[in-house]
């Protein structure tokens, strides 16, 4: 893998990151907005790009990438792209007809040219409505159930979905409350524990 990207809120005054050796960070504005958030906040890509020879090979991992943010944790979309053997040069792209350049831009965008996955990242602006946060975690559980990374027979999954659904359908906002988070104690797998920890932070910090 030579590029790993996050789609996150553009508004994040405290955003910073630490990178492994020979990696760099690039940002890219988008026209997309955070539809689940009350303010429809604009989004941007943050690309973490490996230098020559620093790519992550199949079945391997790399430490040293850390992100700091003023935003609350939740599931964001991540994009992973393998090394390109024959990349288009900037001059070759400029020489293409305008219609072809437009199609190439779409085909090489992260949504089409990468492997997609939900990961924990800086998701919610401070003050985001707690109902929107709860709905986002509800969606994430359904996503991982569809990916068969969570089990529908898990006590954590059943209780989390029930608690989130009851809150979304019956609440007028405000803190989620410790009693509603009692299901977090039943988290057993690494994914369940990751999810429970993020919920405990964000659901009690929203508006």
Short mmCIF file of C-alpha atoms in Angstrom, two decimals:
data_model
loop_
_atom_site.label_atom_id
_atom_site.label_comp_id
_atom_site.label_asym_id
_atom_site.label_seq_id
_atom_site.Cartn_x
_atom_site.Cartn_y
_atom_site.Cartn_z
CA UNK A 1 0.00 0.00 0.00
CA UNK A 2 1.36 3.40 -0.95
CA UNK A 3 -1.51 5.68 0.10
CA UNK A 4 -3.96 5.61 2.98
CA UNK A 5 -6.62 8.32 3.15
CA UNK A 6 -9.27 9.51 5.57
CA UNK A 7 -12.42 11.46 4.74
CA UNK A 8 -12.85 13.76 7.74
CA UNK A 9 -14.26 17.14 8.76
CA UNK A 10 -12.51 20.05 7.08
CA UNK A 11 -13.02 22.17 10.19
CA UNK A 12 -10.50 20.92 12.73
CA UNK A 13 -8.16 23.63 14.10
CA UNK A 14 -6.18 21.18 16.26
CA UNK A 15 -5.62 18.57 13.56
CA UNK A 16 -2.04 17.32 13.37
CA UNK A 17 -0.36 14.02 12.69
CA UNK A 18 2.84 12.08 13.24
CA UNK A 19 4.10 10.02 10.31
CA UNK A 20 6.37 7.00 9.85
CA UNK A 21 9.75 7.75 8.23
CA UNK A 22 9.56 8.54 4.50
CA UNK A 23 5.81 9.22 4.59
CA UNK A 24 4.14 12.57 3.91
CA UNK A 25 0.66 14.02 4.38
CA UNK A 26 -1.44 15.81 1.74
CA UNK A 27 -4.92 17.34 2.00
CA UNK A 28 -7.60 17.65 -0.66
CA UNK A 29 -10.82 19.65 -0.47
CA UNK A 30 -14.12 18.09 -1.52
CA UNK A 31 -17.67 19.25 -2.21
CA UNK A 32 -19.02 16.62 0.20
CA UNK A 33 -20.55 17.44 3.57
CA UNK A 34 -21.19 15.50 6.75
CA UNK A 35 -24.87 14.74 6.21
CA UNK A 36 -25.35 13.12 9.63
CA UNK A 37 -24.15 16.20 11.48
CA UNK A 38 -26.49 19.01 12.40
CA UNK A 39 -24.32 21.64 10.69
CA UNK A 40 -23.67 19.71 7.46
CA UNK A 41 -19.97 20.39 7.95
CA UNK A 42 -17.72 20.27 4.86
CA UNK A 43 -15.38 17.29 4.47
CA UNK A 44 -11.85 16.89 3.16
CA UNK A 45 -9.45 14.09 2.34
CA UNK A 46 -6.26 13.65 4.31
CA UNK A 47 -3.85 11.45 2.34
CA UNK A 48 -0.95 9.66 4.01
CA UNK A 49 1.49 8.85 1.22
CA UNK A 50 4.49 6.51 1.36
CA UNK A 51 7.78 7.54 -0.17
CA UNK A 52 9.65 5.21 -2.52
CA UNK A 53 10.59 2.04 -0.67
CA UNK A 54 8.42 2.82 2.36
CA UNK A 55 5.23 1.20 1.06
CA UNK A 56 3.40 -1.33 3.25
CA UNK A 57 3.62 -4.81 1.74
CA UNK A 58 0.86 -7.47 1.81
CA UNK A 59 0.41 -8.99 5.27
CA UNK A 60 2.64 -6.40 6.96
CA UNK A 61 1.98 -3.38 9.17
CA UNK A 62 3.65 -0.08 9.99
CA UNK A 63 3.71 1.83 13.26
CA UNK A 64 4.19 5.53 13.84
CA UNK A 65 1.09 7.12 12.32
CA UNK A 66 -0.86 9.13 14.90
CA UNK A 67 -3.61 11.70 14.44
CA UNK A 68 -4.59 14.43 16.91
CA UNK A 69 -7.88 16.24 16.59
CA UNK A 70 -10.34 18.52 18.36
CA UNK A 71 -13.21 16.39 17.05
CA UNK A 72 -14.89 13.46 18.79
CA UNK A 73 -14.15 9.88 17.67
CA UNK A 74 -16.47 8.01 15.36
CA UNK A 75 -16.31 5.87 12.24
CA UNK A 76 -14.96 7.61 9.15
CA UNK A 77 -14.27 6.26 5.69
CA UNK A 78 -10.70 5.18 4.99
CA UNK A 79 -9.27 4.47 1.55
CA UNK A 80 -6.25 2.24 0.89
CA UNK A 81 -4.50 2.22 -2.50
CA UNK A 82 -1.75 -0.07 -3.72
CA UNK A 83 1.36 1.12 -5.51
CA UNK A 84 0.71 2.15 -9.10
CA UNK A 85 3.15 0.54 -11.55
CA UNK A 86 2.38 2.82 -14.49
CA UNK A 87 1.00 6.14 -13.17
CA UNK A 88 -0.26 8.88 -15.46
CA UNK A 89 2.16 11.76 -15.66
CA UNK A 90 0.82 15.26 -15.11
CA UNK A 91 1.73 16.13 -18.72
CA UNK A 92 -0.09 13.07 -20.09
CA UNK A 93 -3.24 14.07 -18.21
CA UNK A 94 -3.03 17.65 -19.53
CA UNK A 95 -2.78 16.34 -23.08
CA UNK A 96 -6.08 14.46 -22.81
CA UNK A 97 -9.32 15.97 -24.12
CA UNK A 98 -11.33 17.76 -21.44
CA UNK A 99 -14.05 15.07 -21.36
CA UNK A 100 -11.42 12.36 -20.91
CA UNK A 101 -9.71 14.31 -18.11
CA UNK A 102 -13.04 14.60 -16.30
CA UNK A 103 -13.67 10.86 -16.55
CA UNK A 104 -10.11 10.08 -15.45
CA UNK A 105 -10.54 12.36 -12.43
CA UNK A 106 -13.60 10.37 -11.36
CA UNK A 107 -11.97 6.98 -12.05
CA UNK A 108 -8.90 7.84 -9.96
CA UNK A 109 -10.78 9.43 -7.05
CA UNK A 110 -10.46 7.59 -3.71
CA UNK A 111 -14.08 6.37 -3.89
CA UNK A 112 -13.39 4.45 -7.13
CA UNK A 113 -9.67 3.71 -7.05
CA UNK A 114 -9.20 2.37 -3.51
CA UNK A 115 -10.30 -0.25 -1.02
CA UNK A 116 -12.84 1.32 1.35
CA UNK A 117 -13.32 0.62 5.05
CA UNK A 118 -14.79 2.27 8.12
CA UNK A 119 -12.22 3.07 10.82
CA UNK A 120 -12.20 5.08 14.03
CA UNK A 121 -11.14 8.66 13.31
CA UNK A 122 -11.92 12.30 14.14
CA UNK A 123 -15.60 12.37 13.17
CA UNK A 124 -17.83 14.74 15.15
CA UNK A 125 -17.36 18.47 15.66
CA UNK A 126 -17.75 19.55 19.29
CA UNK A 127 -21.41 20.33 19.88
CA UNK A 128 -22.73 17.78 17.38
CA UNK A 129 -26.22 16.61 18.37
CA UNK A 130 -26.00 13.36 20.32
CA UNK A 131 -28.84 11.83 18.31
CA UNK A 132 -26.73 12.25 15.15
CA UNK A 133 -23.79 10.60 16.92
CA UNK A 134 -25.98 7.69 18.05
CA UNK A 135 -27.33 7.27 14.51
CA UNK A 136 -23.79 7.16 13.14
CA UNK A 137 -22.76 4.37 15.52
CA UNK A 138 -25.99 2.50 14.74
CA UNK A 139 -25.06 2.65 11.05
CA UNK A 140 -21.51 1.46 11.81
CA UNK A 141 -22.80 -1.62 13.63
CA UNK A 142 -25.03 -2.47 10.67
CA UNK A 143 -22.09 -1.97 8.32
CA UNK A 144 -19.87 -4.40 10.24
CA UNK A 145 -22.73 -6.89 10.50
CA UNK A 146 -23.07 -6.79 6.69
CA UNK A 147 -19.31 -7.27 6.42
CA UNK A 148 -19.64 -10.25 8.82
CA UNK A 149 -17.09 -8.66 11.15
CA UNK A 150 -19.66 -8.46 13.93
CA UNK A 151 -21.92 -11.34 14.92
CA UNK A 152 -25.70 -10.86 15.14
CA UNK A 153 -25.63 -13.33 18.05
CA UNK A 154 -23.26 -11.15 20.10
CA UNK A 155 -24.74 -9.83 23.33
CA UNK A 156 -22.86 -6.60 22.82
CA UNK A 157 -24.30 -6.11 19.33
CA UNK A 158 -27.87 -6.89 20.39
CA UNK A 159 -27.78 -4.62 23.44
CA UNK A 160 -25.97 -1.80 21.63
CA UNK A 161 -28.50 -1.77 18.78
CA UNK A 162 -31.41 -1.86 21.23
CA UNK A 163 -30.00 0.99 23.32
CA UNK A 164 -29.11 3.15 20.33
CA UNK A 165 -32.49 2.56 18.68
CA UNK A 166 -34.40 3.46 21.84
CA UNK A 167 -32.37 6.64 22.23
CA UNK A 168 -32.74 7.72 18.59
CA UNK A 169 -36.48 7.10 18.53
CA UNK A 170 -37.35 8.42 21.97
CA UNK A 171 -34.84 11.07 22.95
CA UNK A 172 -34.92 14.82 22.47
CA UNK A 173 -31.14 15.09 22.84
CA UNK A 174 -28.79 15.52 25.73
CA UNK A 175 -26.16 13.12 27.09
CA UNK A 176 -26.60 9.48 26.23
CA UNK A 177 -26.11 8.54 29.87
CA UNK A 178 -24.03 5.88 31.60
CA UNK A 179 -27.01 3.58 32.07
CA UNK A 180 -27.58 3.41 28.32
CA UNK A 181 -23.92 2.45 27.87
CA UNK A 182 -24.12 -0.59 30.15
CA UNK A 183 -23.79 -2.81 27.08
CA UNK A 184 -20.17 -1.65 26.71
CA UNK A 185 -19.13 -4.03 29.49
CA UNK A 186 -20.08 -7.01 27.32
CA UNK A 187 -17.66 -6.08 24.51
CA UNK A 188 -15.36 -9.05 23.86
CA UNK A 189 -13.75 -8.83 20.41
CA UNK A 190 -11.20 -6.12 19.47
CA UNK A 191 -13.79 -4.49 17.18
CA UNK A 192 -16.45 -4.48 19.88
CA UNK A 193 -14.00 -3.01 22.42
CA UNK A 194 -12.92 -0.32 19.95
CA UNK A 195 -16.54 0.58 19.28
CA UNK A 196 -17.49 0.64 22.96
CA UNK A 197 -14.59 2.96 23.80
CA UNK A 198 -15.47 5.42 21.04
CA UNK A 199 -19.13 5.42 22.06
CA UNK A 200 -18.27 6.10 25.69
CA UNK A 201 -16.32 9.21 24.66
CA UNK A 202 -18.59 10.65 21.97
CA UNK A 203 -22.08 9.83 23.18
CA UNK A 204 -21.49 11.59 26.49
CA UNK A 205 -19.80 14.59 24.91
CA UNK A 206 -22.36 15.63 22.31
CA UNK A 207 -24.94 18.35 22.68
#
